[in-house]
Amino acid sequence: MRFNMGRYLIFLLLLLSFPAAGALAQSDQSLPSAVQLDGFRFEYQGWNNCGPATLTNALTYFGYTDNQTRAAQFLKPNGEDKNVSPNEMIRFVNSQVPEIPVFALTRMGGTLDLLKLLLANEFPVIIEQGYDPPPHDLGWMGHYLLLSGYDDAQGHFSTLDSYEGPNQLYTYDHINEYWRHFNRRYIVVYESGREPELLELLGSDADQTQNALNALEQARDEATRNPQDPYAWFNIGTSYVALADVYQQQAYEYAASAYDEARKYGLPWRMMWYQFGPLEAYNAVGRYEDTLALTRANLNDGGGQWVEETFYYAAVAREAMGESAQALENYKQAVFLNRNFDEARIALDNLQTQTASN
């Protein structure tokens, strides 16, 4: 095989750039060999309603009495929307359920030990993961799982799976494999008075910048072990995007290169229904045609036309290219699909004001 010095240098740059993560350990607390949280009320998901249903199931642990419709009306006003992001879900908890003193946070780069630690301390956890439902010709998609317990002797987590049903058991190996498809993203729902305790349990991951560095280190390790692992490279890209507020343009440049590697080795065709880091990174580094190519693919894949982010990132690219009329139409469609999509609404208002003054 011919040696490619350029790709080798990119590989080294991505794996060695930015400071190494701090200690990953969250707590030295001794954990019980098995834990099971009770008190949930389970509800199967409606059409495209995995996120709202799973979040509703989690909130019932704290006495929430509403059903998934309330969450869905806020999170995905368009019933055909295929995706609800973790940030949207925590926004719902933190702003839309004032009747119970409950909040939520999200982090990435989790570990199985962290999941056990949180459950052992009575914090329900939602994870975002890949999913291959039967029949297999449905293909890969994203899915949320609500974890309610674990059993070391059996080597599994107990879950409330809004698609499959309550009391679903998934092995540690299964969770570890499919969770990594989403950079091991997790959501913790907690009572407001327990926030200091939760942050202490999270350790260095309590700080969002350090959490992104920890997740980056985790993904780097996986890419080092298997340089052809598309999920490892995708997670490197996602971690760099999360660091853009600190490292600015350099983070986006590294992210774009990592996403290139991920796409080279192959990703599920529905990936851009759920994760938009490549679109954000490509726009940030001026690769607008690459963004438009990915959004066009989303429009033609049988579902991405209902994902508001498809139109938002296309609009950002169009606006940067000076195509204001098309950008306006794309922003309008993003807002039409989700009236609560604040970034799209603000961008639309700004561009309308700008074009009106010209």
mmCIF file of C-alpha atoms in Angstrom:
data_model
loop_
_atom_site.group_PDB
_atom_site.id
_atom_site.type_symbol
_atom_site.label_atom_id
_atom_site.label_comp_id
_atom_site.label_asym_id
_atom_site.label_seq_id
_atom_site.Cartn_x
_atom_site.Cartn_y
_atom_site.Cartn_z
ATOM 1 C CA MET A 1 0.000 0.000 0.000
ATOM 2 C CA ARG A 2 1.356 3.406 -0.964
ATOM 3 C CA PHE A 3 2.273 5.583 2.025
ATOM 4 C CA ASN A 4 0.338 8.859 2.115
ATOM 5 C CA MET A 5 2.422 11.403 4.026
ATOM 6 C CA GLY A 6 -0.306 14.049 3.881
ATOM 7 C CA ARG A 7 -2.909 11.858 5.537
ATOM 8 C CA TYR A 8 -0.357 10.670 8.082
ATOM 9 C CA LEU A 9 0.437 14.250 9.077
ATOM 10 C CA ILE A 10 -3.273 15.053 9.402
ATOM 11 C CA PHE A 11 -3.660 11.983 11.589
ATOM 12 C CA LEU A 12 -0.826 13.058 13.885
ATOM 13 C CA LEU A 13 -2.047 16.650 14.024
ATOM 14 C CA LEU A 14 -5.557 15.670 15.042
ATOM 15 C CA LEU A 15 -4.374 13.213 17.659
ATOM 16 C CA LEU A 16 -1.749 15.473 19.228
ATOM 17 C CA SER A 17 -3.285 18.956 19.013
ATOM 18 C CA PHE A 18 -4.801 20.739 22.007
ATOM 19 C CA PRO A 19 -3.911 19.983 25.607
ATOM 20 C CA ALA A 20 -4.329 16.510 26.988
ATOM 21 C CA ALA A 21 -7.385 15.908 29.096
ATOM 22 C CA GLY A 22 -7.263 15.919 32.845
ATOM 23 C CA ALA A 23 -8.033 12.943 35.003
ATOM 24 C CA LEU A 24 -11.142 11.142 33.815
ATOM 25 C CA ALA A 25 -12.122 9.648 37.162
ATOM 26 C CA GLN A 26 -15.300 11.113 38.586
ATOM 27 C CA SER A 27 -15.380 9.537 42.033
ATOM 28 C CA ASP A 28 -13.713 6.810 44.047
ATOM 29 C CA GLN A 29 -17.050 5.874 45.587
ATOM 30 C CA SER A 30 -17.479 2.132 46.044
ATOM 31 C CA LEU A 31 -20.448 1.035 43.945
ATOM 32 C CA PRO A 32 -22.970 -1.698 44.695
ATOM 33 C CA SER A 33 -22.928 -4.649 42.310
ATOM 34 C CA ALA A 34 -26.544 -3.993 41.302
ATOM 35 C CA VAL A 35 -28.923 -1.017 41.363
ATOM 36 C CA GLN A 36 -32.526 -0.618 40.259
ATOM 37 C CA LEU A 37 -34.444 2.668 40.376
ATOM 38 C CA ASP A 38 -38.221 2.386 40.647
ATOM 39 C CA GLY A 39 -41.097 4.836 40.429
ATOM 40 C CA PHE A 40 -41.156 5.546 36.692
ATOM 41 C CA ARG A 41 -44.361 5.648 34.673
ATOM 42 C CA PHE A 42 -43.721 4.213 31.216
ATOM 43 C CA GLU A 43 -45.205 5.406 27.946
ATOM 44 C CA TYR A 44 -44.449 4.013 24.485
ATOM 45 C CA GLN A 45 -43.355 6.607 21.973
ATOM 46 C CA GLY A 46 -45.669 8.000 19.347
ATOM 47 C CA TRP A 47 -44.599 8.577 15.737
ATOM 48 C CA ASN A 48 -41.053 10.013 15.632
ATOM 49 C CA ASN A 49 -41.413 10.712 19.345
ATOM 50 C CA CYS A 50 -38.446 8.917 20.880
ATOM 51 C CA GLY A 51 -36.986 12.053 22.483
ATOM 52 C CA PRO A 52 -40.191 13.498 23.974
ATOM 53 C CA ALA A 53 -41.371 10.084 25.209
ATOM 54 C CA THR A 54 -38.037 9.154 26.777
ATOM 55 C CA LEU A 55 -37.734 12.527 28.473
ATOM 56 C CA THR A 56 -41.306 12.281 29.755
ATOM 57 C CA ASN A 57 -40.602 8.810 31.149
ATOM 58 C CA ALA A 58 -37.581 10.215 32.988
ATOM 59 C CA LEU A 59 -39.534 13.129 34.442
ATOM 60 C CA THR A 60 -42.168 10.805 35.912
ATOM 61 C CA TYR A 61 -39.506 9.631 38.376
ATOM 62 C CA PHE A 62 -39.846 13.074 39.969
ATOM 63 C CA GLY A 63 -43.642 13.166 40.002
ATOM 64 C CA TYR A 64 -44.293 14.615 36.542
ATOM 65 C CA THR A 65 -47.840 13.717 35.506
ATOM 66 C CA ASP A 66 -48.134 14.938 31.907
ATOM 67 C CA ASN A 67 -47.706 12.750 28.838
ATOM 68 C CA GLN A 68 -45.307 12.953 25.894
ATOM 69 C CA THR A 69 -47.585 15.282 23.908
ATOM 70 C CA ARG A 70 -46.581 18.285 25.993
ATOM 71 C CA ALA A 71 -42.875 17.725 25.395
ATOM 72 C CA ALA A 72 -43.433 16.989 21.715
ATOM 73 C CA GLN A 73 -45.372 20.212 21.151
ATOM 74 C CA PHE A 74 -42.382 22.197 22.393
ATOM 75 C CA LEU A 75 -39.532 20.034 21.097
ATOM 76 C CA LYS A 76 -40.881 19.124 17.656
ATOM 77 C CA PRO A 77 -43.988 21.101 16.644
ATOM 78 C CA ASN A 78 -43.744 19.355 13.281
ATOM 79 C CA GLY A 79 -44.651 15.722 13.895
ATOM 80 C CA GLU A 80 -42.480 14.525 10.995
ATOM 81 C CA ASP A 81 -39.302 15.924 12.573
ATOM 82 C CA LYS A 82 -36.900 12.995 12.899
ATOM 83 C CA ASN A 83 -34.653 14.410 15.584
ATOM 84 C CA VAL A 84 -34.714 16.168 18.927
ATOM 85 C CA SER A 85 -31.272 17.160 20.178
ATOM 86 C CA PRO A 86 -30.005 16.765 23.754
ATOM 87 C CA ASN A 87 -29.734 20.542 24.086
ATOM 88 C CA GLU A 88 -33.372 20.928 23.092
ATOM 89 C CA MET A 89 -34.350 18.323 25.670
ATOM 90 C CA ILE A 90 -32.533 20.013 28.538
ATOM 91 C CA ARG A 91 -34.014 23.343 27.452
ATOM 92 C CA PHE A 92 -37.489 21.830 27.827
ATOM 93 C CA VAL A 93 -36.736 20.536 31.318
ATOM 94 C CA ASN A 94 -35.056 23.739 32.455
ATOM 95 C CA SER A 95 -37.703 26.138 31.138
ATOM 96 C CA GLN A 96 -41.000 24.362 30.511
ATOM 97 C CA VAL A 97 -41.839 22.295 33.614
ATOM 98 C CA PRO A 98 -42.010 24.840 36.459
ATOM 99 C CA GLU A 99 -44.413 22.672 38.460
ATOM 100 C CA ILE A 100 -41.579 20.376 39.576
ATOM 101 C CA PRO A 101 -38.131 21.514 40.860
ATOM 102 C CA VAL A 102 -36.209 19.474 38.316
ATOM 103 C CA PHE A 103 -33.398 20.409 35.942
ATOM 104 C CA ALA A 104 -31.221 18.648 33.386
ATOM 105 C CA LEU A 105 -27.721 18.853 31.966
ATOM 106 C CA THR A 106 -25.938 17.084 29.150
ATOM 107 C CA ARG A 107 -22.341 16.016 28.685
ATOM 108 C CA MET A 108 -20.422 13.754 26.293
ATOM 109 C CA GLY A 109 -17.581 11.280 26.529
ATOM 110 C CA GLY A 110 -19.290 9.221 29.215
ATOM 111 C CA THR A 111 -18.182 5.837 30.510
ATOM 112 C CA LEU A 112 -20.011 2.768 31.746
ATOM 113 C CA ASP A 113 -18.605 3.399 35.213
ATOM 114 C CA LEU A 114 -20.023 6.915 35.191
ATOM 115 C CA LEU A 115 -23.464 5.605 34.257
ATOM 116 C CA LYS A 116 -23.300 3.179 37.173
ATOM 117 C CA LEU A 117 -22.111 5.925 39.522
ATOM 118 C CA LEU A 118 -25.032 8.164 38.599
ATOM 119 C CA LEU A 119 -27.583 5.378 38.929
ATOM 120 C CA ALA A 120 -26.121 4.270 42.261
ATOM 121 C CA ASN A 121 -26.715 7.821 43.501
ATOM 122 C CA GLU A 122 -30.307 7.823 42.217
ATOM 123 C CA PHE A 123 -29.810 10.023 39.169
ATOM 124 C CA PRO A 124 -31.754 8.693 36.146
ATOM 125 C CA VAL A 125 -29.694 8.929 32.965
ATOM 126 C CA ILE A 126 -30.720 9.196 29.329
ATOM 127 C CA ILE A 127 -28.171 8.181 26.709
ATOM 128 C CA GLU A 128 -28.200 8.867 22.982
ATOM 129 C CA GLN A 129 -27.083 5.936 20.886
ATOM 130 C CA GLY A 130 -27.219 4.235 17.525
ATOM 131 C CA TYR A 131 -29.977 1.712 16.948
ATOM 132 C CA ASP A 132 -30.629 -1.102 14.468
ATOM 133 C CA PRO A 133 -34.263 -2.083 14.984
ATOM 134 C CA PRO A 134 -35.883 -5.179 13.503
ATOM 135 C CA PRO A 135 -36.589 -5.707 10.713
ATOM 136 C CA HIS A 136 -32.998 -5.006 9.767
ATOM 137 C CA ASP A 137 -33.899 -3.400 6.461
ATOM 138 C CA LEU A 138 -35.090 -0.347 8.391
ATOM 139 C CA GLY A 139 -31.447 0.564 8.796
ATOM 140 C CA TRP A 140 -29.481 2.474 11.405
ATOM 141 C CA MET A 141 -31.074 5.381 13.241
ATOM 142 C CA GLY A 142 -30.564 7.405 16.404
ATOM 143 C CA HIS A 143 -32.368 6.499 19.607
ATOM 144 C CA TYR A 144 -32.628 7.579 23.242
ATOM 145 C CA LEU A 145 -32.569 5.107 26.134
ATOM 146 C CA LEU A 146 -33.552 5.837 29.732
ATOM 147 C CA LEU A 147 -31.350 3.838 32.104
ATOM 148 C CA SER A 148 -32.935 2.726 35.360
ATOM 149 C CA GLY A 149 -30.393 0.282 36.778
ATOM 150 C CA TYR A 150 -27.518 -2.127 36.266
ATOM 151 C CA ASP A 151 -26.392 -5.584 37.340
ATOM 152 C CA ASP A 152 -22.704 -6.463 37.294
ATOM 153 C CA ALA A 153 -23.340 -10.181 37.786
ATOM 154 C CA GLN A 154 -25.480 -10.268 34.643
ATOM 155 C CA GLY A 155 -23.436 -7.597 32.848
ATOM 156 C CA HIS A 156 -26.365 -5.473 31.751
ATOM 157 C CA PHE A 157 -28.215 -2.196 32.189
ATOM 158 C CA SER A 158 -31.966 -2.127 32.709
ATOM 159 C CA THR A 159 -33.736 0.479 30.616
ATOM 160 C CA LEU A 160 -37.053 1.992 29.697
ATOM 161 C CA ASP A 161 -36.941 1.835 25.899
ATOM 162 C CA SER A 162 -39.711 3.953 24.411
ATOM 163 C CA TYR A 163 -39.651 1.838 21.221
ATOM 164 C CA GLU A 164 -39.218 -1.687 22.602
ATOM 165 C CA GLY A 165 -40.912 -1.318 25.981
ATOM 166 C CA PRO A 166 -40.141 -1.113 29.717
ATOM 167 C CA ASN A 167 -37.675 -3.373 31.524
ATOM 168 C CA GLN A 168 -35.466 -3.891 28.483
ATOM 169 C CA LEU A 169 -32.028 -5.305 29.297
ATOM 170 C CA TYR A 170 -28.951 -4.343 27.274
ATOM 171 C CA THR A 171 -25.496 -5.766 27.879
ATOM 172 C CA TYR A 172 -22.601 -3.528 28.802
ATOM 173 C CA ASP A 173 -20.966 -4.429 25.473
ATOM 174 C CA HIS A 174 -24.089 -3.444 23.541
ATOM 175 C CA ILE A 175 -24.352 -0.077 25.284
ATOM 176 C CA ASN A 176 -20.650 0.614 24.874
ATOM 177 C CA GLU A 177 -20.760 -0.130 21.142
ATOM 178 C CA TYR A 178 -23.880 1.801 20.161
ATOM 179 C CA TRP A 179 -23.433 4.689 22.605
ATOM 180 C CA ARG A 180 -20.176 5.650 20.940
ATOM 181 C CA HIS A 181 -22.102 6.460 17.742
ATOM 182 C CA PHE A 182 -23.110 9.685 19.529
ATOM 183 C CA ASN A 183 -19.834 10.472 21.292
ATOM 184 C CA ARG A 184 -21.263 8.818 24.426
ATOM 185 C CA ARG A 185 -23.671 11.692 25.002
ATOM 186 C CA TYR A 186 -25.806 11.562 28.142
ATOM 187 C CA ILE A 187 -28.487 13.638 29.869
ATOM 188 C CA VAL A 188 -28.902 13.681 33.644
ATOM 189 C CA VAL A 189 -32.229 14.757 35.142
ATOM 190 C CA TYR A 190 -31.987 15.885 38.759
ATOM 191 C CA GLU A 191 -33.746 17.733 41.555
ATOM 192 C CA SER A 192 -32.487 21.302 41.875
ATOM 193 C CA GLY A 193 -31.249 20.847 45.427
ATOM 194 C CA ARG A 194 -28.954 18.014 44.337
ATOM 195 C CA GLU A 195 -27.003 19.957 41.726
ATOM 196 C CA PRO A 196 -23.858 20.366 43.887
ATOM 197 C CA GLU A 197 -23.866 16.621 44.562
ATOM 198 C CA LEU A 198 -24.239 15.839 40.856
ATOM 199 C CA LEU A 199 -21.407 18.170 39.856
ATOM 200 C CA GLU A 200 -19.158 16.570 42.449
ATOM 201 C CA LEU A 201 -19.935 13.130 41.043
ATOM 202 C CA LEU A 202 -19.129 14.335 37.526
ATOM 203 C CA GLY A 203 -15.686 15.476 38.642
ATOM 204 C CA SER A 204 -13.753 17.134 35.823
ATOM 205 C CA ASP A 205 -16.706 16.593 33.488
ATOM 206 C CA ALA A 206 -18.713 19.146 35.467
ATOM 207 C CA ASP A 207 -16.832 21.833 33.524
ATOM 208 C CA GLN A 208 -18.042 21.800 29.922
ATOM 209 C CA THR A 209 -14.704 22.735 28.368
ATOM 210 C CA GLN A 210 -12.875 20.060 30.315
ATOM 211 C CA ASN A 211 -15.638 17.624 29.436
ATOM 212 C CA ALA A 212 -15.060 18.301 25.731
ATOM 213 C CA LEU A 213 -11.323 17.774 26.238
ATOM 214 C CA ASN A 214 -12.028 14.511 28.050
ATOM 215 C CA ALA A 215 -14.296 13.363 25.222
ATOM 216 C CA LEU A 216 -11.640 14.363 22.693
ATOM 217 C CA GLU A 217 -9.044 12.286 24.512
ATOM 218 C CA GLN A 218 -11.420 9.319 24.600
ATOM 219 C CA ALA A 219 -12.054 9.552 20.851
ATOM 220 C CA ARG A 220 -8.353 10.056 20.099
ATOM 221 C CA ASP A 221 -7.549 6.849 21.958
ATOM 222 C CA GLU A 222 -10.081 4.944 19.866
ATOM 223 C CA ALA A 223 -8.777 6.416 16.602
ATOM 224 C CA THR A 224 -5.231 5.494 17.609
ATOM 225 C CA ARG A 225 -6.280 1.898 18.211
ATOM 226 C CA ASN A 226 -8.254 1.735 14.969
ATOM 227 C CA PRO A 227 -7.415 4.515 12.489
ATOM 228 C CA GLN A 228 -10.226 3.348 10.181
ATOM 229 C CA ASP A 229 -12.978 3.710 12.788
ATOM 230 C CA PRO A 230 -15.460 6.276 11.385
ATOM 231 C CA TYR A 231 -17.157 6.847 14.739
ATOM 232 C CA ALA A 232 -13.875 7.617 16.479
ATOM 233 C CA TRP A 233 -13.084 10.252 13.860
ATOM 234 C CA PHE A 234 -16.610 11.639 13.947
ATOM 235 C CA ASN A 235 -16.380 11.950 17.729
ATOM 236 C CA ILE A 236 -13.042 13.732 17.409
ATOM 237 C CA GLY A 237 -14.775 16.218 15.132
ATOM 238 C CA THR A 238 -17.706 16.647 17.490
ATOM 239 C CA SER A 239 -15.395 17.237 20.439
ATOM 240 C CA TYR A 240 -13.445 19.863 18.504
ATOM 241 C CA VAL A 241 -16.684 21.659 17.568
ATOM 242 C CA ALA A 242 -17.573 21.751 21.271
ATOM 243 C CA LEU A 243 -14.217 23.443 21.902
ATOM 244 C CA ALA A 244 -14.697 26.179 19.306
ATOM 245 C CA ASP A 245 -15.742 28.771 21.887
ATOM 246 C CA VAL A 246 -12.305 28.398 23.477
ATOM 247 C CA TYR A 247 -10.006 27.555 20.563
ATOM 248 C CA GLN A 248 -12.050 29.346 17.887
ATOM 249 C CA GLN A 249 -11.171 28.848 14.219
ATOM 250 C CA GLN A 250 -8.441 26.308 14.869
ATOM 251 C CA ALA A 251 -10.952 23.978 16.511
ATOM 252 C CA TYR A 252 -13.214 24.144 13.470
ATOM 253 C CA GLU A 253 -10.316 23.412 11.132
ATOM 254 C CA TYR A 254 -9.376 20.313 13.103
ATOM 255 C CA ALA A 255 -13.041 19.301 13.313
ATOM 256 C CA ALA A 256 -13.501 19.563 9.549
ATOM 257 C CA SER A 257 -10.451 17.373 8.943
ATOM 258 C CA ALA A 258 -11.686 14.789 11.442
ATOM 259 C CA TYR A 259 -15.120 14.687 9.825
ATOM 260 C CA ASP A 260 -13.428 14.174 6.454
ATOM 261 C CA GLU A 261 -11.744 11.085 7.892
ATOM 262 C CA ALA A 262 -15.039 9.813 9.305
ATOM 263 C CA ARG A 263 -16.809 10.207 5.977
ATOM 264 C CA LYS A 264 -13.939 8.521 4.184
ATOM 265 C CA TYR A 265 -14.407 5.348 6.244
ATOM 266 C CA GLY A 266 -18.196 5.330 6.012
ATOM 267 C CA LEU A 267 -21.071 6.558 8.175
ATOM 268 C CA PRO A 268 -24.759 5.601 8.354
ATOM 269 C CA TRP A 269 -26.753 7.445 5.736
ATOM 270 C CA ARG A 270 -29.073 8.899 8.373
ATOM 271 C CA MET A 271 -26.208 10.423 10.393
ATOM 272 C CA MET A 272 -27.060 14.002 9.380
ATOM 273 C CA TRP A 273 -30.580 13.637 10.705
ATOM 274 C CA TYR A 274 -29.131 13.722 14.203
ATOM 275 C CA GLN A 275 -25.631 15.227 14.325
ATOM 276 C CA PHE A 276 -24.757 18.479 12.599
ATOM 277 C CA GLY A 277 -21.149 19.038 13.584
ATOM 278 C CA PRO A 278 -19.889 18.556 10.008
ATOM 279 C CA LEU A 279 -22.262 21.240 8.731
ATOM 280 C CA GLU A 280 -21.204 23.690 11.434
ATOM 281 C CA ALA A 281 -17.503 22.982 10.930
ATOM 282 C CA TYR A 282 -17.587 23.145 7.130
ATOM 283 C CA ASN A 283 -19.438 26.461 7.242
ATOM 284 C CA ALA A 284 -16.988 27.850 9.789
ATOM 285 C CA VAL A 285 -13.988 27.080 7.560
ATOM 286 C CA GLY A 286 -15.649 28.323 4.367
ATOM 287 C CA ARG A 287 -16.416 24.938 2.819
ATOM 288 C CA TYR A 288 -19.919 25.977 1.857
ATOM 289 C CA GLU A 289 -20.248 23.645 -1.111
ATOM 290 C CA ASP A 290 -19.518 20.684 1.156
ATOM 291 C CA THR A 291 -22.277 21.842 3.494
ATOM 292 C CA LEU A 292 -24.699 22.180 0.597
ATOM 293 C CA ALA A 293 -23.782 18.741 -0.733
ATOM 294 C CA LEU A 294 -24.603 17.173 2.636
ATOM 295 C CA THR A 295 -27.844 19.104 3.046
ATOM 296 C CA ARG A 296 -28.938 18.172 -0.481
ATOM 297 C CA ALA A 297 -28.322 14.536 0.385
ATOM 298 C CA ASN A 298 -30.497 15.007 3.475
ATOM 299 C CA LEU A 299 -33.296 16.436 1.350
ATOM 300 C CA ASN A 300 -33.294 13.374 -0.886
ATOM 301 C CA ASP A 301 -32.988 10.557 1.658
ATOM 302 C CA GLY A 302 -36.638 10.121 2.594
ATOM 303 C CA GLY A 303 -36.636 11.973 5.910
ATOM 304 C CA GLY A 304 -34.065 14.724 6.143
ATOM 305 C CA GLN A 305 -36.454 17.187 4.516
ATOM 306 C CA TRP A 306 -38.292 17.292 7.861
ATOM 307 C CA VAL A 307 -35.152 18.116 9.857
ATOM 308 C CA GLU A 308 -35.018 21.869 10.408
ATOM 309 C CA GLU A 309 -31.232 21.912 10.774
ATOM 310 C CA THR A 310 -30.959 20.763 7.153
ATOM 311 C CA PHE A 311 -32.345 24.115 6.043
ATOM 312 C CA TYR A 312 -30.635 26.182 8.722
ATOM 313 C CA TYR A 313 -27.088 25.133 7.851
ATOM 314 C CA ALA A 314 -27.833 25.414 4.139
ATOM 315 C CA ALA A 315 -29.060 28.946 4.815
ATOM 316 C CA VAL A 316 -25.881 29.829 6.705
ATOM 317 C CA ALA A 317 -23.849 28.604 3.738
ATOM 318 C CA ARG A 318 -26.020 30.453 1.215
ATOM 319 C CA GLU A 319 -25.841 33.682 3.194
ATOM 320 C CA ALA A 320 -22.043 33.461 3.395
ATOM 321 C CA MET A 321 -21.928 32.889 -0.375
ATOM 322 C CA GLY A 322 -23.970 36.043 -0.951
ATOM 323 C CA GLU A 323 -27.097 34.155 -2.052
ATOM 324 C CA SER A 324 -29.431 36.122 0.194
ATOM 325 C CA ALA A 325 -32.715 35.218 -1.494
ATOM 326 C CA GLN A 326 -32.107 31.489 -1.218
ATOM 327 C CA ALA A 327 -30.775 31.896 2.316
ATOM 328 C CA LEU A 328 -33.977 33.684 3.332
ATOM 329 C CA GLU A 329 -36.096 30.847 1.948
ATOM 330 C CA ASN A 330 -33.996 28.275 3.788
ATOM 331 C CA TYR A 331 -34.218 30.175 7.082
ATOM 332 C CA LYS A 332 -37.984 30.508 6.649
ATOM 333 C CA GLN A 333 -38.322 26.772 6.088
ATOM 334 C CA ALA A 334 -36.248 26.016 9.191
ATOM 335 C CA VAL A 335 -38.514 28.237 11.295
ATOM 336 C CA PHE A 336 -41.613 26.766 9.646
ATOM 337 C CA LEU A 337 -40.515 23.273 10.632
ATOM 338 C CA ASN A 338 -39.741 24.325 14.211
ATOM 339 C CA ARG A 339 -41.074 27.625 15.493
ATOM 340 C CA ASN A 340 -38.920 27.219 18.621
ATOM 341 C CA PHE A 341 -35.651 27.094 16.644
ATOM 342 C CA ASP A 342 -34.247 30.339 18.024
ATOM 343 C CA GLU A 343 -30.984 30.363 16.044
ATOM 344 C CA ALA A 344 -32.870 30.137 12.755
ATOM 345 C CA ARG A 345 -35.393 32.788 13.773
ATOM 346 C CA ILE A 346 -32.666 35.230 14.844
ATOM 347 C CA ALA A 347 -30.701 34.634 11.643
ATOM 348 C CA LEU A 348 -33.859 35.128 9.580
ATOM 349 C CA ASP A 349 -34.714 38.398 11.329
ATOM 350 C CA ASN A 350 -31.169 39.696 10.909
ATOM 351 C CA LEU A 351 -31.014 38.848 7.210
ATOM 352 C CA GLN A 352 -34.450 40.349 6.553
ATOM 353 C CA THR A 353 -33.368 43.567 8.272
ATOM 354 C CA GLN A 354 -30.132 43.624 6.296
ATOM 355 C CA THR A 355 -31.784 43.060 2.919
ATOM 356 C CA ALA A 356 -34.485 45.643 3.659
ATOM 357 C CA SER A 357 -31.843 48.298 4.314
ATOM 358 C CA ASN A 358 -29.945 47.618 1.080
#
